[in-house]
Amino acid sequence: MRFASLGSGSSGNSLVIEARSTRVLLDCGFGLREVVKRIARLGLLAEQLSGILVTHEHDDHAGGVFRLANKYRIPVWLTHGTFTMSERYLPSQCNFQVNIIDSHEAFHIGDLHVHPFPVPHDAREPVQFVLGDGQHRLGVLTDTGTSTPHIESMLSKCDGLVLECNHDLDMLMKGPYTWPLKQRVSGRLGHLDNATSAGLLSRLDNSRLKHLLAAHLSAQNNLPHLARNALSTALGCEAEWIGIADQEQGFGWREF
Ligand SMILES: [Zn+2]
Ligand SMILES: [Zn+2]
């Protein structure tokens, strides 16, 4: 099993997760040409995708999903709430299958087990995912304002984690955002800051953890070394061991 990022941040997010011959995209916040280019960077073609999972309707996650799905006839999996909120982006002629998922119910796409779980975020029915091949598990958590006991039980005993480190609270508060936007981002339906993400990490069972990537870093309100320092202190590891999913490059293949 292996995974990589096509880019992460407020201008677009997308992960690729592969188990044997199954390959899924988790979110697609990039335009058609851009995502095809980024997929090629990993040595893949869009035609090789088995499906697209969508976490929620915000543009940086769902903006490019339907165009990609329609062009290459790739089935899409999303909650009813996410579908309702993004229905207006559906093409008039729909060439792909839409699968509505329950935010608590696991399902399969080929060789991949997919376990969604709900998160507190200002969207209609947002979820995040744990994906596995029966041997290894990858946990993904971005776009959540707070942690919950259910989130922490889902992310425990993962072999890999992609964890939101959206902002440094101090940088956000002293930065250029308007007061309402600062409140939204740091609110309980907003995004995880470095310290909250580190606190969550320290409560997980990390005994199997081989890869840890910080994701969805704000270009205005965070710096890679601040995210790394917070997470490495929580884990008791070298800061450099922690990867960063950045906006332009994402990160290359990681393997279990
Ligand atoms: Zn986002
Ligand atoms: Zn969001």
Short mmCIF file of C-alpha atoms and ligand atoms in Angstrom, two decimals:
data_model
loop_
_atom_site.label_atom_id
_atom_site.label_comp_id
_atom_site.label_asym_id
_atom_site.label_seq_id
_atom_site.Cartn_x
_atom_site.Cartn_y
_atom_site.Cartn_z
CA MET A 1 0.00 0.00 0.00
CA ARG A 2 1.29 3.49 -0.81
CA PHE A 3 0.03 7.07 -0.80
CA ALA A 4 1.07 10.52 -2.02
CA SER A 5 -0.25 14.08 -2.08
CA LEU A 6 -0.91 16.16 -5.21
CA GLY A 7 -0.91 19.33 -3.10
CA SER A 8 -2.43 20.56 0.15
CA GLY A 9 -3.63 23.93 1.43
CA SER A 10 -6.45 26.40 0.93
CA SER A 11 -5.88 26.48 -2.87
CA GLY A 12 -6.52 22.77 -3.37
CA ASN A 13 -6.16 19.36 -1.74
CA SER A 14 -5.84 15.86 -3.13
CA LEU A 15 -4.30 12.58 -1.98
CA VAL A 16 -3.72 9.41 -3.99
CA ILE A 17 -4.01 6.10 -2.12
CA GLU A 18 -3.14 2.78 -3.73
CA ALA A 19 -3.59 -0.84 -2.63
CA ARG A 20 -2.55 -3.43 -5.22
CA SER A 21 -4.47 -2.52 -8.41
CA THR A 22 -6.92 -0.14 -6.67
CA ARG A 23 -6.11 3.54 -6.79
CA VAL A 24 -8.32 6.30 -5.38
CA LEU A 25 -8.15 10.05 -5.20
CA LEU A 26 -9.20 11.56 -1.87
CA ASP A 27 -10.63 15.01 -2.74
CA CYS A 28 -9.82 17.04 -5.83
CA GLY A 29 -9.55 20.80 -5.35
CA PHE A 30 -7.63 21.35 -8.59
CA GLY A 31 -8.81 22.17 -12.11
CA LEU A 32 -8.81 19.43 -14.74
CA ARG A 33 -5.55 20.33 -16.47
CA GLU A 34 -3.75 20.93 -13.19
CA VAL A 35 -4.82 17.65 -11.58
CA VAL A 36 -3.89 15.61 -14.66
CA LYS A 37 -0.45 17.25 -14.61
CA ARG A 38 -0.02 16.53 -10.90
CA ILE A 39 -1.14 12.90 -11.29
CA ALA A 40 1.44 12.49 -14.08
CA ARG A 41 4.14 13.76 -11.69
CA LEU A 42 3.52 10.57 -9.65
CA GLY A 43 3.91 8.39 -12.74
CA LEU A 44 0.17 7.79 -13.14
CA LEU A 45 -2.62 8.53 -15.58
CA ALA A 46 -6.12 9.72 -14.64
CA GLU A 47 -7.43 6.64 -16.49
CA GLN A 48 -5.87 4.47 -13.78
CA LEU A 49 -8.08 5.87 -10.99
CA SER A 50 -10.67 3.48 -9.54
CA GLY A 51 -12.64 6.14 -7.68
CA ILE A 52 -12.78 9.56 -6.05
CA LEU A 53 -13.70 10.06 -2.37
CA VAL A 54 -14.93 13.48 -1.31
CA THR A 55 -14.68 14.74 2.29
CA HIS A 56 -16.92 17.83 1.96
CA GLU A 57 -18.18 20.44 -0.48
CA HIS A 58 -15.61 23.23 0.06
CA ASP A 59 -13.93 24.25 -3.19
CA ASP A 60 -10.41 23.31 -2.08
CA HIS A 61 -11.65 19.67 -1.79
CA ALA A 62 -14.59 19.27 -4.17
CA GLY A 63 -13.96 21.98 -6.78
CA GLY A 64 -12.44 19.66 -9.42
CA VAL A 65 -14.13 16.35 -8.57
CA PHE A 66 -17.01 16.23 -11.05
CA ARG A 67 -15.05 17.49 -14.08
CA LEU A 68 -12.36 14.85 -13.51
CA ALA A 69 -14.94 12.13 -12.81
CA ASN A 70 -16.92 13.03 -15.91
CA LYS A 71 -13.97 13.18 -18.29
CA TYR A 72 -12.55 9.79 -17.25
CA ARG A 73 -15.79 8.09 -16.07
CA ILE A 74 -14.52 7.66 -12.52
CA PRO A 75 -17.10 6.72 -9.83
CA VAL A 76 -17.44 9.14 -6.88
CA TRP A 77 -18.20 8.38 -3.20
CA LEU A 78 -19.60 11.12 -0.93
CA THR A 79 -22.17 11.74 1.82
CA HIS A 80 -25.70 12.84 1.04
CA GLY A 81 -25.00 16.27 2.54
CA THR A 82 -21.86 16.78 0.46
CA PHE A 83 -23.71 15.65 -2.67
CA THR A 84 -26.64 18.01 -2.01
CA MET A 85 -24.29 20.95 -1.55
CA SER A 86 -22.29 20.20 -4.72
CA GLU A 87 -25.16 19.09 -6.98
CA ARG A 88 -25.12 22.44 -8.77
CA TYR A 89 -21.63 21.60 -10.09
CA LEU A 90 -22.87 18.43 -11.77
CA PRO A 91 -22.47 18.44 -15.55
CA SER A 92 -25.71 18.25 -17.57
CA GLN A 93 -24.63 14.93 -19.03
CA CYS A 94 -23.31 12.78 -16.20
CA ASN A 95 -20.88 10.05 -17.32
CA PHE A 96 -20.00 8.71 -13.90
CA GLN A 97 -21.54 6.84 -11.02
CA VAL A 98 -22.39 8.65 -7.75
CA ASN A 99 -22.29 6.52 -4.58
CA ILE A 100 -23.88 8.00 -1.45
CA ILE A 101 -22.12 6.88 1.74
CA ASP A 102 -23.12 6.74 5.39
CA SER A 103 -20.66 8.78 7.47
CA HIS A 104 -20.27 5.88 9.95
CA GLU A 105 -20.32 2.88 7.63
CA ALA A 106 -17.24 1.20 6.14
CA PHE A 107 -17.23 0.06 2.50
CA HIS A 108 -14.85 -1.29 -0.16
CA ILE A 109 -13.46 0.09 -3.36
CA GLY A 110 -11.64 -2.85 -4.96
CA ASP A 111 -8.76 -3.80 -2.62
CA LEU A 112 -9.21 -0.75 -0.39
CA HIS A 113 -11.26 -0.75 2.83
CA VAL A 114 -12.65 2.72 3.42
CA HIS A 115 -13.88 3.85 6.86
CA PRO A 116 -15.47 7.31 6.92
CA PHE A 117 -15.99 9.21 10.16
CA PRO A 118 -17.82 12.49 10.79
CA VAL A 119 -15.91 15.64 11.79
CA PRO A 120 -17.00 19.02 13.20
CA HIS A 121 -16.47 21.47 10.31
CA ASP A 122 -18.63 24.19 8.75
CA ALA A 123 -19.94 22.05 5.89
CA ARG A 124 -23.21 20.09 5.42
CA GLU A 125 -22.10 16.52 6.26
CA PRO A 126 -18.28 16.47 6.36
CA VAL A 127 -16.30 13.26 6.84
CA GLN A 128 -12.68 12.19 6.90
CA PHE A 129 -11.34 8.70 6.19
CA VAL A 130 -9.22 5.80 7.35
CA LEU A 131 -8.14 3.62 4.40
CA GLY A 132 -6.58 0.18 4.60
CA ASP A 133 -5.68 -2.95 2.65
CA GLY A 134 -6.33 -5.40 5.49
CA GLN A 135 -2.73 -5.13 6.72
CA HIS A 136 -1.99 -1.43 6.95
CA ARG A 137 -4.08 1.65 7.71
CA LEU A 138 -3.75 5.27 6.63
CA GLY A 139 -5.65 7.89 8.66
CA VAL A 140 -6.50 11.25 7.12
CA LEU A 141 -7.75 14.23 9.10
CA THR A 142 -8.04 17.77 7.75
CA ASP A 143 -10.78 20.37 7.96
CA THR A 144 -11.94 19.80 11.49
CA GLY A 145 -12.36 22.47 14.14
CA THR A 146 -11.88 20.21 17.14
CA SER A 147 -11.09 16.62 17.96
CA THR A 148 -13.63 14.12 19.27
CA PRO A 149 -13.18 10.77 21.07
CA HIS A 150 -14.50 9.03 17.93
CA ILE A 151 -11.90 10.77 15.71
CA GLU A 152 -9.15 9.69 18.12
CA SER A 153 -10.29 6.08 18.22
CA MET A 154 -10.44 6.00 14.40
CA LEU A 155 -6.91 7.40 14.04
CA SER A 156 -5.32 5.15 16.66
CA LYS A 157 -3.04 2.29 15.52
CA CYS A 158 -2.58 3.73 12.03
CA ASP A 159 0.60 3.02 10.02
CA GLY A 160 0.39 6.44 8.41
CA LEU A 161 -1.26 9.73 9.33
CA VAL A 162 -1.98 12.86 7.33
CA LEU A 163 -2.87 15.41 9.97
CA GLU A 164 -4.11 18.96 9.61
CA CYS A 165 -1.83 21.69 10.97
CA ASN A 166 -3.75 24.64 9.57
CA HIS A 167 -2.39 27.54 11.58
CA ASP A 168 -0.27 28.74 14.41
CA LEU A 169 -2.80 30.42 16.71
CA ASP A 170 -0.48 33.34 17.44
CA MET A 171 0.24 33.99 13.75
CA LEU A 172 -3.49 33.79 12.95
CA MET A 173 -4.45 36.24 15.69
CA LYS A 174 -1.69 38.73 14.82
CA GLY A 175 -2.09 38.21 11.06
CA PRO A 176 -4.02 40.03 8.30
CA TYR A 177 -7.36 38.16 8.45
CA THR A 178 -10.48 40.05 9.48
CA TRP A 179 -11.83 39.33 12.97
CA PRO A 180 -14.82 37.27 11.72
CA LEU A 181 -12.49 35.15 9.56
CA LYS A 182 -10.09 34.65 12.48
CA GLN A 183 -13.04 33.47 14.56
CA ARG A 184 -14.25 31.13 11.81
CA VAL A 185 -10.84 29.53 11.23
CA SER A 186 -10.08 29.04 14.94
CA GLY A 187 -13.67 28.14 15.90
CA ARG A 188 -14.96 24.69 16.75
CA LEU A 189 -16.20 24.21 13.16
CA GLY A 190 -13.03 25.63 11.61
CA HIS A 191 -9.52 24.19 11.32
CA LEU A 192 -6.98 22.58 13.65
CA ASP A 193 -4.07 24.72 14.81
CA ASN A 194 -0.61 23.20 15.42
CA ALA A 195 -1.03 22.88 19.19
CA THR A 196 -4.48 21.26 19.03
CA SER A 197 -3.26 18.86 16.36
CA ALA A 198 -0.25 17.97 18.54
CA GLY A 199 -2.53 17.40 21.53
CA LEU A 200 -4.72 15.08 19.48
CA LEU A 201 -1.63 13.20 18.21
CA SER A 202 -0.34 12.69 21.76
CA ARG A 203 -3.61 10.92 22.72
CA LEU A 204 -3.45 8.38 19.86
CA ASP A 205 -1.95 4.91 19.95
CA ASN A 206 1.03 5.57 17.66
CA SER A 207 2.73 2.21 18.16
CA ARG A 208 2.45 1.35 14.45
CA LEU A 209 3.14 4.80 13.02
CA LYS A 210 5.67 4.86 10.15
CA HIS A 211 4.69 8.01 8.28
CA LEU A 212 3.41 11.32 9.64
CA LEU A 213 2.61 14.22 7.34
CA ALA A 214 1.38 17.66 8.34
CA ALA A 215 -1.23 18.95 5.89
CA HIS A 216 -3.48 21.90 4.98
CA LEU A 217 -0.94 24.47 6.25
CA SER A 218 -2.14 28.05 5.82
CA ALA A 219 0.18 30.10 3.61
CA GLN A 220 -0.55 33.20 5.72
CA ASN A 221 -0.82 31.84 9.23
CA ASN A 222 1.67 28.98 9.55
CA LEU A 223 5.24 27.91 8.82
CA PRO A 224 6.44 24.34 8.17
CA HIS A 225 8.93 24.39 11.07
CA LEU A 226 6.20 25.44 13.55
CA ALA A 227 3.98 22.52 12.50
CA ARG A 228 6.94 20.12 12.61
CA ASN A 229 8.04 21.32 16.07
CA ALA A 230 4.54 20.94 17.54
CA LEU A 231 4.01 17.42 16.16
CA SER A 232 7.53 16.18 16.92
CA THR A 233 7.30 17.36 20.53
CA ALA A 234 4.01 15.45 20.91
CA LEU A 235 5.49 12.31 19.38
CA GLY A 236 9.00 12.56 20.83
CA CYS A 237 10.66 12.24 17.41
CA GLU A 238 13.03 14.31 15.26
CA ALA A 239 11.27 17.30 13.68
CA GLU A 240 12.78 16.41 10.28
CA TRP A 241 11.12 12.97 10.36
CA ILE A 242 7.74 14.65 9.91
CA GLY A 243 6.77 15.34 6.32
CA ILE A 244 4.95 18.41 5.04
CA ALA A 245 2.20 18.28 2.41
CA ASP A 246 2.72 21.63 0.71
CA GLN A 247 0.51 23.47 -1.76
CA GLU A 248 2.71 23.12 -4.84
CA GLN A 249 4.35 19.71 -4.53
CA GLY A 250 2.28 17.85 -1.94
CA PHE A 251 4.58 14.95 -1.09
CA GLY A 252 5.90 11.98 -3.04
CA TRP A 253 5.02 8.29 -2.57
CA ARG A 254 5.16 6.88 0.96
CA GLU A 255 4.92 3.13 1.31
CA PHE A 256 4.05 0.55 3.97
ZN ZN B 1 -9.95 22.66 3.24
ZN ZN B 2 -13.29 22.82 4.55
#
